[in-house]
Coordinates of C-alpha atoms in Angstrom, one line a residue:
M8 CA -0.1 0.0 0.0
S9 CA 1.3 3.5 -0.9
R10 CA 2.7 5.6 2.0
T11 CA 0.1 8.3 0.9
H12 CA -3.0 6.2 1.2
L13 CA -5.4 7.4 3.8
S14 CA -6.9 4.0 4.5
P15 CA -8.9 3.0 7.6
A16 CA -6.0 1.0 8.9
R17 CA -3.8 4.1 8.3
R18 CA -6.3 6.2 10.3
R19 CA -6.3 3.6 13.3
E20 CA -2.4 3.6 13.1
D21 CA -2.0 7.3 13.1
R22 CA -4.7 7.8 15.9
A23 CA -2.6 5.5 18.2
R24 CA 0.8 7.1 17.3
L25 CA -0.5 10.6 18.0
A26 CA -1.9 9.6 21.3
D27 CA 1.5 8.1 22.3
E28 CA 4.2 10.6 21.3
V29 CA 5.3 14.1 21.1
V30 CA 5.4 15.7 17.7
D31 CA 7.5 18.6 16.7
V32 CA 4.5 20.3 15.0
L33 CA 0.8 19.7 15.5
V34 CA -1.4 21.4 12.9
V35 CA -5.1 22.0 13.7
G36 CA -7.3 22.4 10.7
G37 CA -7.5 20.3 7.6
G38 CA -8.2 22.9 5.0
V39 CA -5.6 23.9 2.4
T40 CA -3.6 26.1 4.8
G41 CA -3.5 23.5 7.5
A42 CA -2.7 20.8 5.0
G43 CA 0.1 22.9 3.5
A44 CA 1.5 23.5 6.9
A45 CA 1.6 19.7 7.6
L46 CA 3.3 19.0 4.3
D47 CA 5.7 22.0 4.8
A48 CA 6.7 20.6 8.3
A49 CA 7.0 17.0 7.2
S50 CA 9.0 17.7 4.2
R51 CA 11.5 19.5 6.4
G52 CA 11.9 16.2 8.3
L53 CA 9.9 17.1 11.3
T54 CA 7.4 14.9 13.0
V55 CA 4.0 16.1 12.5
G56 CA 0.4 15.7 13.3
L57 CA -2.7 17.0 11.3
L58 CA -6.1 17.0 12.9
E59 CA -9.4 18.0 11.2
A60 CA -12.8 18.1 12.9
R61 CA -14.8 17.0 9.9
D62 CA -13.4 16.0 6.5
W63 CA -10.5 17.3 4.6
A64 CA -11.4 20.5 2.9
A65 CA -14.9 20.4 4.4
G66 CA -15.0 24.1 5.1
T67 CA -13.8 27.0 3.0
S68 CA -11.3 25.0 0.9
S69 CA -14.1 23.1 -1.0
R70 CA -16.2 25.9 -1.4
S71 CA -14.1 28.5 -3.5
S72 CA -14.5 29.8 -6.9
K73 CA -12.1 27.0 -8.0
L74 CA -9.7 29.6 -9.3
V75 CA -5.8 30.1 -8.8
H76 CA -5.2 33.7 -9.7
G77 CA -3.4 36.7 -8.8
G78 CA -6.4 38.8 -7.9
L79 CA -6.7 41.3 -10.6
R80 CA -9.0 43.6 -8.6
Y81 CA -6.2 44.0 -6.0
L82 CA -4.3 46.1 -8.4
E83 CA -6.9 48.9 -7.9
Q84 CA -5.9 48.7 -4.2
L85 CA -2.2 49.0 -5.0
A86 CA -1.4 45.7 -3.5
F87 CA 1.3 44.9 -6.0
P88 CA 3.3 42.6 -3.5
L89 CA 0.2 40.5 -2.9
V90 CA -0.6 40.2 -6.5
R91 CA 2.9 39.4 -7.5
E92 CA 3.2 36.7 -4.7
A93 CA -0.1 35.2 -5.9
L94 CA 0.9 35.1 -9.5
H95 CA 4.2 33.3 -8.6
E96 CA 2.2 30.7 -6.7
R97 CA 0.0 30.3 -9.7
A98 CA 3.0 29.5 -11.9
R99 CA 4.4 27.0 -9.4
L100 CA 0.9 25.2 -9.1
V101 CA 0.5 25.1 -12.9
G102 CA 4.1 24.1 -13.6
T103 CA 5.3 21.7 -10.9
I104 CA 3.2 21.5 -7.8
A105 CA -0.1 20.3 -9.3
P106 CA -0.4 20.5 -13.1
H107 CA -2.9 17.7 -13.2
L108 CA -5.3 19.7 -10.9
V109 CA -4.5 23.3 -11.8
R110 CA -4.9 24.3 -15.5
P111 CA -4.7 27.6 -17.4
L112 CA -8.0 29.2 -18.2
P113 CA -8.8 32.3 -20.5
F114 CA -11.1 35.0 -19.1
L115 CA -12.7 37.9 -20.9
L116 CA -13.0 41.3 -19.1
P117 CA -15.9 43.0 -21.0
L118 CA -15.5 46.6 -21.8
T119 CA -18.8 48.7 -21.5
A120 CA -17.4 52.2 -22.0
P121 CA -15.6 54.4 -24.5
A122 CA -11.8 54.2 -25.1
W123 CA -10.9 55.4 -21.6
Q124 CA -12.1 52.1 -20.0
R125 CA -9.9 50.1 -22.6
A126 CA -6.9 52.2 -21.6
Y127 CA -7.5 52.0 -17.9
Y128 CA -8.2 48.2 -17.8
G129 CA -5.6 47.4 -20.4
A130 CA -3.0 49.1 -18.3
G131 CA -4.1 47.0 -15.3
V132 CA -4.1 43.7 -17.2
A133 CA -0.6 44.5 -18.8
L134 CA 0.7 45.1 -15.3
Y135 CA -0.9 41.8 -14.2
D136 CA 1.0 40.1 -17.0
L137 CA 4.2 41.8 -16.1
L138 CA 4.0 40.9 -12.5
G139 CA 3.6 37.2 -13.4
A140 CA 5.9 37.0 -16.4
A141 CA 9.1 35.8 -14.8
L142 CA 7.7 32.5 -13.7
D143 CA 4.9 32.0 -16.3
A144 CA 7.2 31.8 -19.4
G145 CA 6.7 28.5 -21.1
R146 CA 3.9 27.3 -18.9
G147 CA 0.9 27.9 -21.2
L148 CA -0.3 31.2 -19.8
P149 CA -0.3 33.6 -22.9
A150 CA -0.1 37.4 -22.7
H151 CA -3.4 39.4 -22.9
R152 CA -5.1 40.6 -26.0
H153 CA -7.5 43.3 -26.8
L154 CA -10.6 42.1 -28.6
S155 CA -13.0 44.2 -30.6
R156 CA -16.8 43.9 -30.2
R157 CA -17.0 41.3 -33.0
A158 CA -14.2 39.2 -31.7
T159 CA -15.6 39.4 -28.2
L160 CA -19.0 38.1 -29.4
E161 CA -17.3 35.3 -31.5
A162 CA -15.4 34.2 -28.4
F163 CA -18.5 34.5 -26.0
P164 CA -21.8 34.5 -28.1
A165 CA -23.9 34.5 -25.1
L166 CA -23.1 38.2 -24.5
R167 CA -25.6 40.8 -25.4
P168 CA -24.2 42.9 -28.3
D169 CA -25.4 46.0 -26.8
A170 CA -23.8 45.4 -23.5
V171 CA -20.2 45.3 -24.6
V172 CA -17.8 47.4 -26.9
G173 CA -15.2 44.9 -26.8
A174 CA -13.1 43.0 -24.2
I175 CA -9.6 42.1 -22.9
R176 CA -8.7 38.3 -22.8
Y177 CA -6.2 37.4 -20.0
W178 CA -5.3 34.1 -18.6
D179 CA -5.5 32.7 -15.0
A180 CA -5.8 29.2 -13.8
Q181 CA -8.5 26.8 -12.4
V182 CA -8.3 24.2 -9.7
D183 CA -10.4 21.5 -8.2
D184 CA -9.9 22.8 -4.8
A185 CA -11.2 19.8 -2.8
R186 CA -9.1 17.3 -4.6
H187 CA -6.1 19.7 -4.4
T188 CA -6.5 20.0 -0.6
L189 CA -6.7 16.2 -0.5
A190 CA -3.6 15.7 -2.6
V191 CA -1.7 18.1 -0.1
V192 CA -2.8 15.9 2.8
R193 CA -1.9 12.7 1.1
T194 CA 1.5 14.1 0.2
A195 CA 2.1 15.2 3.8
A196 CA 1.1 11.6 4.8
G197 CA 3.6 10.2 2.3
Y198 CA 6.3 12.3 4.2
G199 CA 5.3 10.7 7.5
A200 CA 2.6 13.1 8.8
R201 CA 0.1 11.6 11.2
V202 CA -3.2 12.7 9.7
L203 CA -6.6 12.4 11.4
S204 CA -10.0 13.7 10.2
S205 CA -13.1 13.4 12.3
A206 CA -10.9 14.6 15.1
R207 CA -12.1 17.8 16.8
V208 CA -9.8 19.8 19.1
T209 CA -11.7 20.8 22.2
G210 CA -9.1 22.6 24.0
L211 CA -5.3 23.4 24.6
L212 CA -3.0 21.8 27.0
R213 CA -1.0 24.4 28.9
D214 CA 2.3 24.1 30.8
G215 CA 1.3 25.8 34.0
E216 CA -1.3 28.4 34.8
G217 CA -1.8 32.1 33.7
P218 CA -2.3 33.6 30.4
A219 CA 1.4 33.3 29.4
A220 CA 1.6 29.7 30.0
A221 CA 3.1 27.8 27.0
V222 CA 0.8 25.5 24.9
V223 CA 2.2 22.0 24.9
G224 CA -0.5 20.1 23.0
V225 CA -4.3 19.6 22.7
R226 CA -7.4 17.8 23.7
V227 CA -9.1 15.9 21.1
A228 CA -12.6 14.3 20.5
D229 CA -12.5 11.4 18.0
L230 CA -15.8 11.8 16.2
A231 CA -15.5 8.4 14.6
D232 CA -15.9 6.4 17.8
G233 CA -16.7 9.0 20.5
S234 CA -13.6 8.6 22.4
S235 CA -11.2 11.4 23.6
F236 CA -7.5 11.6 23.8
T237 CA -4.6 14.2 24.0
V238 CA -1.8 15.1 21.6
R239 CA 1.4 16.7 22.9
A240 CA 3.6 18.8 20.6
R241 CA 6.5 21.1 20.8
S242 CA 4.4 23.6 18.9
V243 CA 0.9 23.8 17.7
V244 CA -0.2 25.6 14.5
A245 CA -3.9 26.6 14.3
A246 CA -4.9 27.1 10.7
T247 CA -8.7 27.3 11.5
G248 CA -9.8 30.1 9.1
V249 CA -13.1 31.5 10.1
W250 CA -12.8 29.5 13.4
S251 CA -9.6 31.3 14.5
D252 CA -11.6 33.4 17.1
D253 CA -12.4 30.1 18.9
V254 CA -8.8 29.1 19.4
G255 CA -8.1 32.8 20.7
A256 CA -11.1 32.3 23.2
W257 CA -9.3 29.2 24.7
L258 CA -6.4 31.5 25.6
G259 CA -8.4 33.9 27.6
D260 CA -9.1 37.6 27.0
S261 CA -5.8 38.8 28.1
A262 CA -3.8 36.9 25.3
P263 CA -3.3 38.6 21.9
S264 CA -5.0 36.9 19.1
L265 CA -6.2 37.3 15.6
R266 CA -9.5 38.9 14.6
V267 CA -11.1 37.4 11.7
R268 CA -14.3 38.2 9.9
A269 CA -16.2 35.7 7.7
S270 CA -17.5 36.8 4.4
K271 CA -20.0 34.5 2.6
G272 CA -19.5 33.7 -1.0
V273 CA -22.3 32.0 -2.7
H274 CA -21.8 30.2 -6.2
L275 CA -24.3 28.8 -8.6
V276 CA -23.7 25.8 -11.0
V277 CA -25.6 25.7 -14.2
P278 CA -25.5 23.4 -17.4
R279 CA -23.5 24.4 -20.2
S280 CA -26.7 24.9 -22.3
A281 CA -27.7 27.7 -19.9
I282 CA -25.1 30.0 -21.4
D283 CA -24.2 29.4 -25.0
P284 CA -20.5 28.5 -25.3
G285 CA -20.4 28.8 -29.1
D286 CA -18.1 26.6 -30.9
V287 CA -14.9 27.3 -28.9
P288 CA -13.0 24.1 -27.8
D289 CA -13.5 23.3 -24.1
G290 CA -9.9 23.8 -23.4
R291 CA -10.0 27.4 -24.6
R292 CA -13.7 28.2 -23.6
P293 CA -13.2 31.5 -21.7
G294 CA -14.8 32.6 -18.6
L295 CA -16.0 36.0 -17.8
I296 CA -15.1 38.5 -15.0
L297 CA -17.6 41.3 -14.3
R298 CA -17.7 44.2 -12.0
T299 CA -20.9 44.4 -9.6
P300 CA -21.8 47.0 -7.2
T301 CA -20.4 44.9 -4.3
S302 CA -18.1 42.3 -5.6
V303 CA -16.5 40.7 -8.7
L304 CA -18.5 38.2 -10.6
F305 CA -17.0 35.2 -12.4
V306 CA -18.7 33.0 -14.9
I307 CA -16.4 30.1 -15.1
P308 CA -16.5 26.9 -17.3
W309 CA -16.4 23.8 -15.1
G310 CA -16.5 20.7 -17.2
G311 CA -19.7 20.5 -18.9
Q312 CA -21.1 23.2 -16.7
W313 CA -20.7 26.7 -15.5
I314 CA -20.0 28.3 -12.1
I315 CA -21.5 31.8 -11.4
G316 CA -20.2 33.6 -8.3
T317 CA -19.7 35.0 -6.1
T318 CA -21.3 37.1 -3.4
D319 CA -19.2 39.0 -0.6
T320 CA -21.4 39.6 2.3
P321 CA -20.8 39.6 6.1
W322 CA -21.8 36.2 7.8
K323 CA -22.2 35.8 11.5
L324 CA -24.3 32.7 11.9
D325 CA -23.4 28.9 11.7
R326 CA -19.9 28.5 10.3
D327 CA -19.9 24.9 9.6
H328 CA -22.9 25.0 7.2
P329 CA -23.1 28.5 5.8
A330 CA -26.5 28.9 3.9
A331 CA -27.3 30.4 0.5
S332 CA -30.6 32.2 0.5
S333 CA -33.0 33.0 -2.3
A334 CA -31.7 36.6 -2.0
D335 CA -28.1 35.3 -2.8
I336 CA -29.3 33.3 -5.8
G337 CA -31.4 36.2 -7.2
Y338 CA -28.5 38.7 -6.9
L339 CA -26.2 36.5 -8.8
L340 CA -28.7 35.8 -11.6
D341 CA -29.7 39.5 -11.7
Q342 CA -25.9 40.4 -12.1
V343 CA -25.1 37.9 -14.8
N344 CA -28.2 38.5 -16.8
R345 CA -27.3 42.2 -17.1
V346 CA -24.8 41.0 -19.8
L347 CA -26.3 37.9 -21.3
S348 CA -28.6 37.8 -24.5
R349 CA -30.5 34.9 -22.9
P350 CA -31.2 35.2 -19.3
V351 CA -30.4 32.3 -16.9
T352 CA -33.3 31.5 -14.8
A353 CA -33.6 29.9 -11.4
D354 CA -34.9 26.6 -12.6
Q355 CA -31.7 26.1 -14.5
V356 CA -29.5 26.1 -11.4
V357 CA -28.2 22.7 -10.8
G358 CA -26.1 23.2 -7.7
V359 CA -25.6 26.0 -5.1
Y360 CA -22.8 26.1 -2.6
A361 CA -21.6 28.7 -0.1
G362 CA -18.3 29.2 1.5
L363 CA -16.7 31.5 4.1
R364 CA -13.6 33.6 3.5
P365 CA -11.5 34.3 6.6
L366 CA -10.7 38.0 6.3
L367 CA -8.5 39.8 8.7
A368 CA -10.5 42.4 10.5
G369 CA -9.6 46.0 9.9
E370 CA -11.2 49.4 9.8
A371 CA -13.3 48.8 6.6
D372 CA -17.2 48.3 7.3
Q373 CA -17.6 46.1 4.2
T374 CA -15.9 42.6 4.0
S375 CA -15.2 43.3 0.4
R376 CA -12.7 45.9 1.4
L377 CA -10.9 43.9 4.0
S378 CA -7.5 42.6 3.4
R379 CA -6.7 39.2 1.8
E380 CA -3.2 39.3 3.1
H381 CA -2.4 36.8 5.8
A382 CA -1.1 37.1 9.3
V383 CA 1.0 34.8 11.5
V384 CA 1.1 35.5 15.4
T385 CA 2.4 33.7 18.4
P386 CA 0.2 34.8 21.1
V387 CA 1.8 32.6 23.8
P388 CA 4.8 30.1 23.6
G389 CA 4.0 27.0 21.6
L390 CA 1.0 28.3 19.7
V391 CA 1.0 29.8 16.3
L392 CA -2.1 31.2 14.6
V393 CA -2.4 31.8 10.8
A394 CA -5.3 33.3 9.1
G395 CA -6.3 35.6 6.2
G396 CA -4.8 35.0 2.8
K397 CA -6.4 33.3 -0.2
Y398 CA -6.4 29.9 -1.6
T399 CA -3.9 30.7 -4.2
T400 CA -1.2 31.7 -1.6
Y401 CA -1.8 28.8 0.8
R402 CA 1.8 27.4 0.5
V403 CA 3.3 30.7 1.5
M404 CA 1.0 31.0 4.4
A405 CA 1.9 27.4 5.5
A406 CA 5.7 28.1 5.1
D407 CA 5.5 31.3 7.2
A408 CA 3.4 29.4 9.8
V409 CA 6.0 26.6 10.1
D410 CA 8.9 29.1 10.3
A411 CA 7.2 30.7 13.2
A412 CA 6.5 27.3 14.9
T413 CA 10.0 26.1 14.6
A414 CA 11.8 29.3 15.5
G415 CA 13.1 27.8 18.7
L416 CA 14.1 24.3 17.1
P417 CA 17.8 24.0 16.2
G418 CA 18.8 22.6 12.7
V419 CA 15.4 23.0 11.0
P420 CA 16.0 23.4 7.2
P421 CA 14.1 26.0 5.2
S422 CA 10.7 25.3 3.4
R423 CA 11.1 23.1 0.4
T424 CA 7.5 23.0 -1.0
A425 CA 8.0 25.7 -3.8
H426 CA 9.3 22.8 -6.1
L427 CA 7.6 19.9 -4.4
P428 CA 5.1 17.9 -6.7
L429 CA 1.9 16.6 -5.0
V430 CA 0.5 13.2 -5.2
G431 CA -0.5 12.6 -8.8
A432 CA 1.9 15.3 -10.3
H433 CA 5.2 13.5 -10.5
R434 CA 4.6 11.7 -13.8
W435 CA 1.9 14.0 -15.1
D436 CA 3.7 14.7 -18.3
A437 CA 4.1 11.0 -19.1
V438 CA 0.4 10.2 -18.5
R439 CA -1.5 13.2 -19.5
G440 CA -2.2 11.9 -23.1
T441 CA -2.5 8.3 -22.5
A442 CA -6.3 8.0 -22.0
P443 CA -6.9 6.0 -25.4
E444 CA -4.3 3.4 -24.4
L445 CA -5.4 3.1 -20.8
A446 CA -9.1 2.9 -21.9
A447 CA -8.3 0.2 -24.3
A448 CA -6.3 -1.7 -21.8
G449 CA -9.1 -1.4 -19.1
G450 CA -12.2 -1.8 -21.4
L451 CA -13.4 1.5 -20.3
P452 CA -14.6 4.5 -22.4
V453 CA -11.9 6.9 -23.3
D454 CA -13.9 10.0 -21.8
A455 CA -14.1 8.1 -18.5
V456 CA -10.4 7.7 -18.3
E457 CA -9.7 11.2 -19.4
R458 CA -11.9 12.3 -16.4
L459 CA -10.2 10.0 -14.1
L460 CA -6.7 11.3 -15.3
A461 CA -8.0 15.0 -14.6
R462 CA -8.8 13.9 -10.9
H463 CA -6.0 11.5 -10.1
G464 CA -3.1 12.5 -12.4
D465 CA -0.5 9.8 -12.4
Q466 CA -2.2 7.8 -9.8
V467 CA -4.9 6.9 -12.2
G468 CA -3.6 3.3 -12.1
E469 CA -4.8 2.9 -8.6
V470 CA -8.5 3.3 -9.6
L471 CA -7.9 1.2 -13.0
D472 CA -6.4 -1.5 -10.9
L473 CA -9.6 -1.7 -8.9
V474 CA -11.7 -2.2 -12.1
A475 CA -9.3 -4.8 -13.4
A476 CA -9.6 -6.7 -10.1
D477 CA -13.4 -6.4 -10.2
P478 CA -15.0 -5.3 -13.4
A479 CA -18.4 -4.4 -11.8
L480 CA -16.4 -1.4 -10.3
G481 CA -16.1 -0.1 -13.9
R482 CA -19.7 0.7 -14.1
P483 CA -20.9 4.4 -13.7
L484 CA -22.5 5.4 -10.4
P485 CA -26.3 5.5 -10.6
G486 CA -27.3 9.1 -11.2
A487 CA -23.7 10.3 -11.8
P488 CA -22.5 8.7 -15.1
A489 CA -19.4 10.8 -14.9
H490 CA -18.0 8.8 -12.1
L491 CA -17.3 5.1 -11.8
A492 CA -18.1 2.8 -8.8
A493 CA -14.2 2.2 -8.3
E494 CA -13.8 5.8 -7.3
V495 CA -16.0 5.3 -4.4
V496 CA -13.9 2.4 -3.2
H497 CA -10.7 4.4 -3.9
A498 CA -12.1 7.2 -1.9
V499 CA -12.3 5.0 1.2
I500 CA -9.1 2.9 0.8
A501 CA -6.7 5.7 -0.4
E502 CA -8.5 9.2 0.3
G503 CA -9.7 9.0 3.8
A504 CA -13.6 9.1 3.0
L505 CA -15.6 8.0 6.0
H506 CA -19.0 9.2 5.2
V507 CA -21.2 9.2 2.1
D508 CA -21.1 13.1 2.3
D509 CA -17.2 13.0 1.9
V510 CA -17.5 11.0 -1.4
L511 CA -20.5 13.0 -2.9
T512 CA -19.4 16.4 -1.9
R513 CA -15.5 16.4 -1.9
R514 CA -14.0 13.2 -3.5
T515 CA -16.5 13.9 -6.3
R516 CA -18.7 16.9 -7.0
V517 CA -21.9 14.9 -7.5
S518 CA -23.6 17.1 -4.8
I519 CA -23.4 20.3 -6.9
A520 CA -23.0 18.9 -10.3
T521 CA -26.4 16.9 -10.8
P522 CA -29.9 18.2 -10.5
H523 CA -30.8 15.6 -7.7
R524 CA -27.5 16.7 -5.9
G525 CA -26.6 13.1 -5.1
T526 CA -29.8 11.8 -3.6
E527 CA -29.9 9.3 -6.6
S528 CA -26.4 8.1 -6.0
A529 CA -26.4 8.0 -2.1
A530 CA -27.6 4.4 -1.8
A531 CA -25.1 3.0 -4.2
V532 CA -22.3 4.9 -2.6
A533 CA -23.3 3.7 0.8
E534 CA -23.3 0.2 -0.2
L535 CA -19.9 0.5 -1.7
M536 CA -18.5 2.2 1.4
A537 CA -20.2 -0.5 3.6
G538 CA -18.2 -3.1 2.0
Q539 CA -14.9 -1.4 2.9
L540 CA -15.8 0.0 6.3
G541 CA -17.7 -2.9 7.6
W542 CA -21.0 -1.0 8.0
D543 CA -24.2 -3.0 9.1
R544 CA -27.6 -2.4 7.4
E545 CA -28.6 0.2 10.1
R546 CA -25.4 2.2 9.8
T547 CA -25.7 2.1 5.8
D548 CA -29.2 3.3 5.9
R549 CA -28.4 5.9 8.5
E550 CA -25.6 7.3 6.1
V551 CA -28.3 7.6 3.3
A552 CA -30.7 9.2 5.5
H553 CA -28.3 11.7 6.9
Y554 CA -27.2 12.7 3.2
T555 CA -30.9 12.9 2.0
A556 CA -31.7 15.2 4.9
R557 CA -28.8 17.3 4.3
V558 CA -29.9 18.0 0.8
A559 CA -33.3 18.7 1.7
A560 CA -32.2 21.2 4.2
E561 CA -30.0 22.9 1.7
R562 CA -32.9 23.1 -0.9
E563 CA -35.2 24.4 1.7
S564 CA -32.6 27.3 3.0
Q565 CA -32.3 28.3 -0.8
R566 CA -35.9 29.0 -0.7
M567 CA -35.7 31.4 2.4
P568 CA -35.6 35.1 1.7
D569 CA -32.6 36.2 4.0
D570 CA -29.6 34.8 6.0
H571 CA -31.4 34.2 9.3
T572 CA -34.2 32.2 7.8
A573 CA -31.8 30.3 5.5
D574 CA -29.4 29.5 8.3
A575 CA -32.3 28.1 10.5
A576 CA -33.5 25.9 7.6
R577 CA -30.1 24.5 6.9
L578 CA -29.6 23.6 10.6
G579 CA -32.7 21.6 10.4
A580 CA -30.4 18.6 9.3
P581 CA -27.8 17.4 11.8
D582 CA -24.2 17.0 10.8
V583 CA -23.4 13.2 10.1
R584 CA -20.4 13.4 12.5
A585 CA -21.4 12.9 16.1
A586 CA -21.9 16.1 18.2
V587 CA -19.2 16.8 20.9

């Protein structure tokens, strides 16, 4: 078995080892920043633990706009170092770290005003290209181009002719955020990190009394079996995003901490037919970036669908399951329909998801004006808090956090993750064009193997071997023909999936990519997982019931008129993981 496999046996082993040893660095939070910190520390040769209360990427890191980008709009705020840093990280992800999961994507920036707008935006995009040019050379990210009205409508026929006078085409990149975060976790595990999901930290262990007492570990509730244990560490890194204030509260009012505000970002998923893509090949099908009164709106090609997002509004309600209201959905549709010749209607929406951005609190009243820069603080010895930033710069945040956590440890080498390929990336150039040969050898459709390659990279053989051993696993999932039954088994034995929701929401995207949102697939997924996890009939049925209730609660919340009523409706379905 691969050292990167997050199997049930690996979980039991890591659970036992964490309770029995003192690790150099213990990371709390299994989003992309926490996963990145675990990989950064483990690849330096340190002993590492990584704890996540729910599933890998269950929070913000699976609910983003699926973009790796420099942040074009931050140029208006004169945040040149932030943009340049993000563009350099984009180049590393596309070129070395995760080329199987991060791909170049063209965007159109429509122009609606006379020549001054073309000059103003053109200067900004030219600077954007310049800031990223040093590392983008030869990595498939062309320079921007100015398009006439005619060329704009040819590139994106769904635009209203009277809504644009032209456009600027530029390039960023797209990522499958949940699978990327999972790849970071698996890579950390391959370097020896002890990784544990469904492990909720309930408090800090202190060396002595008083507000300045050092942190020497954490108390943990294992949500898989209801037990509790402690983990001791030389340093604890809390990468908990919008939950950062909870960690600060454990320290007491007198300790310095980070103040983080949550900003809700809602996204819609609609079929390709809802927005005419024209005859542009999928690989060059452009997205749109639009200015709105309160945020930036993206229309992003996503396989055979489009993602429309996002909102940017303060959120002070339940952080585990932020809810999208009918007002959020209506706002996004109103904004995108301002520029489309054929409006997108609410009944065309296939999926909806909402995530919370962790923004460092400042003087600005609106969350859209708060900084996307990150901060690393050490409020007491032995504890490092990291928060803020954006998905694209997770690696930098992680390296900074580990630098702070190991400042007192002798002989710790510098970060090496800038050039470290993730699981699936090592032999990507050798396998990326092999779908026809792999499909013929495995008796599978070529398009099915192409999708597997895009999700698993050079580890695609792990899934294909399952089909070879049991041809029944080569059948499509009921209600989700883009996925094979083998992917569910692989999600359990290699990717740490413990619940039906883990598979349908993050290992795959059936929960947002199908009109039934996974309810037609849940029973089949539960049966496949039961065979690997030893579930009895009662447990298998309970998993399906939990998932079905979750989908029903989300649908109900999306009919509610505002945040409070949407939040109340979403909380009508309990979390599948046991309450602590």
